[in-house]
Amino acid sequence: MFDFGKRLKSIRLSRNLTQKQLAEAIGSSERGIQNYELGASKPKYEIIIALADYFDISTDYLLGRSDNPKRI
């Protein structure tokens, strides 16, 4: 099964961002990012869109529906 938290953490680390930096960039909380990465909570669609926009990736890639991060 797909692990959203793992994918999010991998993308974040590949950009050399802390959880706090990412949270500030998308208007979320550091605790929220921690919970998403740990799988303790699932993000609302507004957060998914904000993450995809911030990282310039497709929501399908972020959600594990595609292995291609490019937006179409």
Tab-separated table of N, CA, C and O in Angstrom:
chain	number	residue	atom	x	y	z
A	1	MET	N	0.836	-1.181	0.000
A	1	MET	CA	0.000	0.000	0.000
A	1	MET	C	0.883	1.247	0.000
A	1	MET	O	1.938	1.285	0.611
A	2	PHE	N	0.409	2.294	-0.655
A	2	PHE	CA	1.142	3.546	-0.769
A	2	PHE	C	1.232	4.261	0.574
A	2	PHE	O	0.286	4.272	1.350
A	3	ASP	N	2.378	4.887	0.823
A	3	ASP	CA	2.600	5.622	2.059
A	3	ASP	C	2.821	7.104	1.731
A	3	ASP	O	3.908	7.504	1.340
A	4	PHE	N	1.748	7.900	1.896
A	4	PHE	CA	1.822	9.333	1.611
A	4	PHE	C	2.925	9.999	2.419
A	4	PHE	O	3.683	10.824	1.904
A	5	GLY	N	3.016	9.653	3.692
A	5	GLY	CA	4.009	10.268	4.576
A	5	GLY	C	5.435	10.057	4.098
A	5	GLY	O	6.258	10.978	4.146
A	6	LYS	N	5.724	8.848	3.641
A	6	LYS	CA	7.068	8.559	3.130
A	6	LYS	C	7.376	9.396	1.896
A	6	LYS	O	8.473	9.919	1.741
A	7	ARG	N	6.390	9.495	1.000
A	7	ARG	CA	6.610	10.269	-0.224
A	7	ARG	C	6.819	11.741	0.124
A	7	ARG	O	7.717	12.387	-0.385
A	8	LEU	N	5.992	12.273	1.006
A	8	LEU	CA	6.131	13.671	1.398
A	8	LEU	C	7.498	13.931	2.023
A	8	LEU	O	8.188	14.893	1.667
A	9	LYS	N	7.914	13.066	2.924
A	9	LYS	CA	9.211	13.241	3.585
A	9	LYS	C	10.347	13.162	2.575
A	9	LYS	O	11.284	13.963	2.620
A	10	SER	N	10.255	12.230	1.660
A	10	SER	CA	11.287	12.078	0.640
A	10	SER	C	11.400	13.341	-0.224
A	10	SER	O	12.504	13.821	-0.496
A	11	ILE	N	10.264	13.867	-0.639
A	11	ILE	CA	10.270	15.094	-1.454
A	11	ILE	C	10.840	16.253	-0.640
A	11	ILE	O	11.680	17.015	-1.126
A	12	ARG	N	10.390	16.385	0.595
A	12	ARG	CA	10.872	17.475	1.456
A	12	ARG	C	12.379	17.410	1.649
A	12	ARG	O	13.087	18.410	1.499
A	13	LEU	N	12.880	16.231	1.960
A	13	LEU	CA	14.320	16.077	2.186
A	13	LEU	C	15.134	16.291	0.907
A	13	LEU	O	16.242	16.818	0.967
A	14	SER	N	14.567	15.910	-0.235
A	14	SER	CA	15.280	16.111	-1.501
A	14	SER	C	15.454	17.594	-1.811
A	14	SER	O	16.337	17.975	-2.575
A	15	ARG	N	14.619	18.423	-1.195
A	15	ARG	CA	14.715	19.886	-1.382
A	15	ARG	C	15.432	20.545	-0.206
A	15	ARG	O	15.462	21.775	-0.101
A	16	ASN	N	15.976	19.729	0.696
A	16	ASN	CA	16.712	20.227	1.867
A	16	ASN	C	15.884	21.189	2.720
A	16	ASN	O	16.375	22.232	3.150
A	17	LEU	N	14.648	20.813	2.968
A	17	LEU	CA	13.757	21.625	3.782
A	17	LEU	C	13.500	20.962	5.124
A	17	LEU	O	13.391	19.742	5.201
A	18	THR	N	13.366	21.770	6.147
A	18	THR	CA	12.917	21.258	7.433
A	18	THR	C	11.388	21.212	7.414
A	18	THR	O	10.745	21.839	6.561
A	19	GLN	N	10.824	20.512	8.363
A	19	GLN	CA	9.368	20.479	8.474
A	19	GLN	C	8.831	21.882	8.736
A	19	GLN	O	7.803	22.274	8.189
A	20	LYS	N	9.534	22.637	9.536
A	20	LYS	CA	9.120	24.001	9.857
A	20	LYS	C	9.135	24.880	8.611
A	20	LYS	O	8.197	25.648	8.377
A	21	GLN	N	10.183	24.787	7.812
A	21	GLN	CA	10.266	25.588	6.585
A	21	GLN	C	9.125	25.258	5.632
A	21	GLN	O	8.515	26.156	5.048
A	22	LEU	N	8.843	23.978	5.477
A	22	LEU	CA	7.765	23.567	4.595
A	22	LEU	C	6.428	24.061	5.120
A	22	LEU	O	5.614	24.604	4.364
A	23	ALA	N	6.207	23.900	6.397
A	23	ALA	CA	4.945	24.349	7.001
A	23	ALA	C	4.735	25.843	6.774
A	23	ALA	O	3.650	26.271	6.377
A	24	GLU	N	5.758	26.632	7.003
A	24	GLU	CA	5.649	28.076	6.809
A	24	GLU	C	5.379	28.415	5.342
A	24	GLU	O	4.596	29.318	5.048
A	25	ALA	N	5.998	27.681	4.442
A	25	ALA	CA	5.852	27.959	3.011
A	25	ALA	C	4.444	27.691	2.500
A	25	ALA	O	3.981	28.365	1.576
A	26	ILE	N	3.759	26.718	3.095
A	26	ILE	CA	2.417	26.377	2.600
A	26	ILE	C	1.302	26.834	3.540
A	26	ILE	O	0.136	26.551	3.296
A	27	GLY	N	1.654	27.518	4.606
A	27	GLY	CA	0.642	28.012	5.528
A	27	GLY	C	0.057	26.951	6.430
A	27	GLY	O	-1.128	26.993	6.768
A	28	SER	N	0.881	26.003	6.816
A	28	SER	CA	0.454	24.928	7.703
A	28	SER	C	1.251	25.037	8.997
A	28	SER	O	1.969	26.008	9.210
A	29	SER	N	1.135	24.037	9.839
A	29	SER	CA	1.926	24.007	11.073
A	29	SER	C	2.999	22.926	10.967
A	29	SER	O	2.840	21.948	10.228
A	30	GLU	N	4.051	23.125	11.706
A	30	GLU	CA	5.114	22.116	11.743
A	30	GLU	C	4.557	20.790	12.252
A	30	GLU	O	4.878	19.725	11.724
A	31	ARG	N	3.696	20.861	13.248
A	31	ARG	CA	3.081	19.655	13.804
A	31	ARG	C	2.236	18.941	12.745
A	31	ARG	O	2.204	17.709	12.684
A	32	GLY	N	1.562	19.719	11.910
A	32	GLY	CA	0.773	19.134	10.830
A	32	GLY	C	1.646	18.346	9.872
A	32	GLY	O	1.317	17.210	9.506
A	33	ILE	N	2.778	18.929	9.482
A	33	ILE	CA	3.707	18.240	8.579
A	33	ILE	C	4.230	16.968	9.252
A	33	ILE	O	4.299	15.906	8.625
A	34	GLN	N	4.568	17.063	10.529
A	34	GLN	CA	5.034	15.883	11.271
A	34	GLN	C	3.977	14.790	11.236
A	34	GLN	O	4.292	13.621	10.983
A	35	ASN	N	2.734	15.153	11.500
A	35	ASN	CA	1.649	14.165	11.520
A	35	ASN	C	1.422	13.538	10.151
A	35	ASN	O	1.161	12.340	10.056
A	36	TYR	N	1.524	14.318	9.076
A	36	TYR	CA	1.377	13.756	7.732
A	36	TYR	C	2.492	12.758	7.456
A	36	TYR	O	2.252	11.671	6.936
A	37	GLU	N	3.724	13.138	7.799
A	37	GLU	CA	4.867	12.253	7.533
A	37	GLU	C	4.815	10.980	8.367
A	37	GLU	O	5.260	9.926	7.916
A	38	LEU	N	4.292	11.066	9.560
A	38	LEU	CA	4.185	9.889	10.434
A	38	LEU	C	2.954	9.041	10.132
A	38	LEU	O	2.813	7.942	10.656
A	39	GLY	N	2.061	9.582	9.321
A	39	GLY	CA	0.829	8.861	9.024
A	39	GLY	C	-0.206	8.981	10.128
A	39	GLY	O	-1.189	8.243	10.149
A	40	ALA	N	0.012	9.911	11.048
A	40	ALA	CA	-0.917	10.097	12.155
A	40	ALA	C	-2.176	10.839	11.718
A	40	ALA	O	-3.208	10.745	12.370
A	41	SER	N	-2.068	11.596	10.635
A	41	SER	CA	-3.236	12.262	10.073
A	41	SER	C	-3.067	12.406	8.567
A	41	SER	O	-1.956	12.315	8.049
A	42	LYS	N	-4.163	12.634	7.899
A	42	LYS	CA	-4.163	12.799	6.444
A	42	LYS	C	-4.476	14.254	6.130
A	42	LYS	O	-5.331	14.861	6.772
A	43	PRO	N	-3.795	14.814	5.140
A	43	PRO	CA	-4.029	16.224	4.818
A	43	PRO	C	-5.349	16.435	4.090
A	43	PRO	O	-5.817	15.565	3.360
A	44	LYS	N	-5.933	17.604	4.308
A	44	LYS	CA	-7.118	18.002	3.555
A	44	LYS	C	-6.681	18.347	2.140
A	44	LYS	O	-5.502	18.586	1.876
A	45	TYR	N	-7.649	18.401	1.236
A	45	TYR	CA	-7.288	18.621	-0.157
A	45	TYR	C	-6.607	19.972	-0.371
A	45	TYR	O	-5.756	20.096	-1.248
A	46	GLU	N	-6.919	20.981	0.435
A	46	GLU	CA	-6.253	22.276	0.305
A	46	GLU	C	-4.748	22.154	0.565
A	46	GLU	O	-3.946	22.818	-0.101
A	47	ILE	N	-4.392	21.329	1.520
A	47	ILE	CA	-2.978	21.121	1.837
A	47	ILE	C	-2.305	20.331	0.723
A	47	ILE	O	-1.163	20.633	0.338
A	48	ILE	N	-2.985	19.335	0.194
A	48	ILE	CA	-2.420	18.551	-0.918
A	48	ILE	C	-2.133	19.463	-2.105
A	48	ILE	O	-1.055	19.395	-2.707
A	49	ILE	N	-3.071	20.336	-2.418
A	49	ILE	CA	-2.868	21.270	-3.526
A	49	ILE	C	-1.726	22.220	-3.221
A	49	ILE	O	-0.878	22.490	-4.084
A	50	ALA	N	-1.662	22.737	-1.998
A	50	ALA	CA	-0.580	23.646	-1.617
A	50	ALA	C	0.779	22.955	-1.723
A	50	ALA	O	1.756	23.553	-2.197
A	51	LEU	N	0.858	21.696	-1.301
A	51	LEU	CA	2.123	20.947	-1.403
A	51	LEU	C	2.509	20.731	-2.864
A	51	LEU	O	3.667	20.941	-3.237
A	52	ALA	N	1.548	20.333	-3.680
A	52	ALA	CA	1.832	20.106	-5.102
A	52	ALA	C	2.279	21.400	-5.771
A	52	ALA	O	3.242	21.400	-6.555
A	53	ASP	N	1.611	22.499	-5.466
A	53	ASP	CA	2.001	23.791	-6.040
A	53	ASP	C	3.391	24.203	-5.570
A	53	ASP	O	4.220	24.648	-6.373
A	54	TYR	N	3.640	24.054	-4.285
A	54	TYR	CA	4.942	24.456	-3.727
A	54	TYR	C	6.082	23.654	-4.353
A	54	TYR	O	7.111	24.221	-4.733
A	55	PHE	N	5.910	22.347	-4.469
A	55	PHE	CA	6.960	21.491	-5.018
A	55	PHE	C	6.931	21.423	-6.544
A	55	PHE	O	7.805	20.812	-7.148
A	56	ASP	N	5.907	22.023	-7.160
A	56	ASP	CA	5.716	21.993	-8.611
A	56	ASP	C	5.670	20.550	-9.125
A	56	ASP	O	6.397	20.169	-10.044
A	57	ILE	N	4.820	19.771	-8.474
A	57	ILE	CA	4.610	18.374	-8.849
A	57	ILE	C	3.113	18.133	-8.999
A	57	ILE	O	2.296	18.941	-8.552
A	58	SER	N	2.763	17.018	-9.602
A	58	SER	CA	1.341	16.704	-9.755
A	58	SER	C	0.780	16.156	-8.440
A	58	SER	O	1.497	15.544	-7.640
A	59	THR	N	-0.499	16.383	-8.237
A	59	THR	CA	-1.147	15.808	-7.056
A	59	THR	C	-1.165	14.290	-7.160
A	59	THR	O	-1.081	13.600	-6.140
A	60	ASP	N	-1.276	13.764	-8.383
A	60	ASP	CA	-1.256	12.310	-8.560
A	60	ASP	C	0.059	11.721	-8.061
A	60	ASP	O	0.071	10.662	-7.428
A	61	TYR	N	1.167	12.390	-8.327
A	61	TYR	CA	2.462	11.911	-7.843
A	61	TYR	C	2.505	11.972	-6.316
A	61	TYR	O	2.911	11.015	-5.656
A	62	LEU	N	2.064	13.071	-5.770
A	62	LEU	CA	2.067	13.243	-4.320
A	62	LEU	C	1.209	12.194	-3.631
A	62	LEU	O	1.555	11.692	-2.557
A	63	LEU	N	0.107	11.813	-4.283
A	63	LEU	CA	-0.821	10.842	-3.693
A	63	LEU	C	-0.522	9.399	-4.069
A	63	LEU	O	-1.248	8.488	-3.693
A	64	GLY	N	0.551	9.176	-4.836
A	64	GLY	CA	0.942	7.815	-5.179
A	64	GLY	C	0.169	7.216	-6.336
A	64	GLY	O	0.235	6.019	-6.579
A	65	ARG	N	-0.560	8.047	-7.078
A	65	ARG	CA	-1.320	7.541	-8.226
A	65	ARG	C	-0.468	7.503	-9.490
A	65	ARG	O	-0.892	6.992	-10.515
A	66	SER	N	0.724	8.083	-9.410
A	66	SER	CA	1.653	8.127	-10.533
A	66	SER	C	3.069	8.148	-10.002
A	66	SER	O	3.319	8.654	-8.903
A	67	ASP	N	3.982	7.632	-10.795
A	67	ASP	CA	5.389	7.707	-10.431
A	67	ASP	C	6.078	8.849	-11.185
A	67	ASP	O	7.280	9.019	-11.087
A	68	ASN	N	5.292	9.616	-11.936
A	68	ASN	CA	5.811	10.732	-12.704
A	68	ASN	C	5.448	12.033	-11.971
A	68	ASN	O	4.282	12.400	-11.908
A	69	PRO	N	6.455	12.745	-11.458
A	69	PRO	CA	6.159	13.964	-10.713
A	69	PRO	C	5.739	15.152	-11.574
A	69	PRO	O	5.207	16.130	-11.058
A	70	LYS	N	5.935	15.068	-12.879
A	70	LYS	CA	5.629	16.196	-13.767
A	70	LYS	C	4.141	16.451	-13.851
A	70	LYS	O	3.334	15.523	-13.886
A	71	ARG	N	3.806	17.718	-13.897
A	71	ARG	CA	2.416	18.106	-14.128
A	71	ARG	C	2.108	17.968	-15.597
A	71	ARG	O	2.938	18.236	-16.457
A	72	ILE	N	0.898	17.579	-15.897
A	72	ILE	CA	0.507	17.418	-17.300
A	72	ILE	C	-0.284	18.624	-17.742
A	72	ILE	O	-1.010	19.223	-17.070
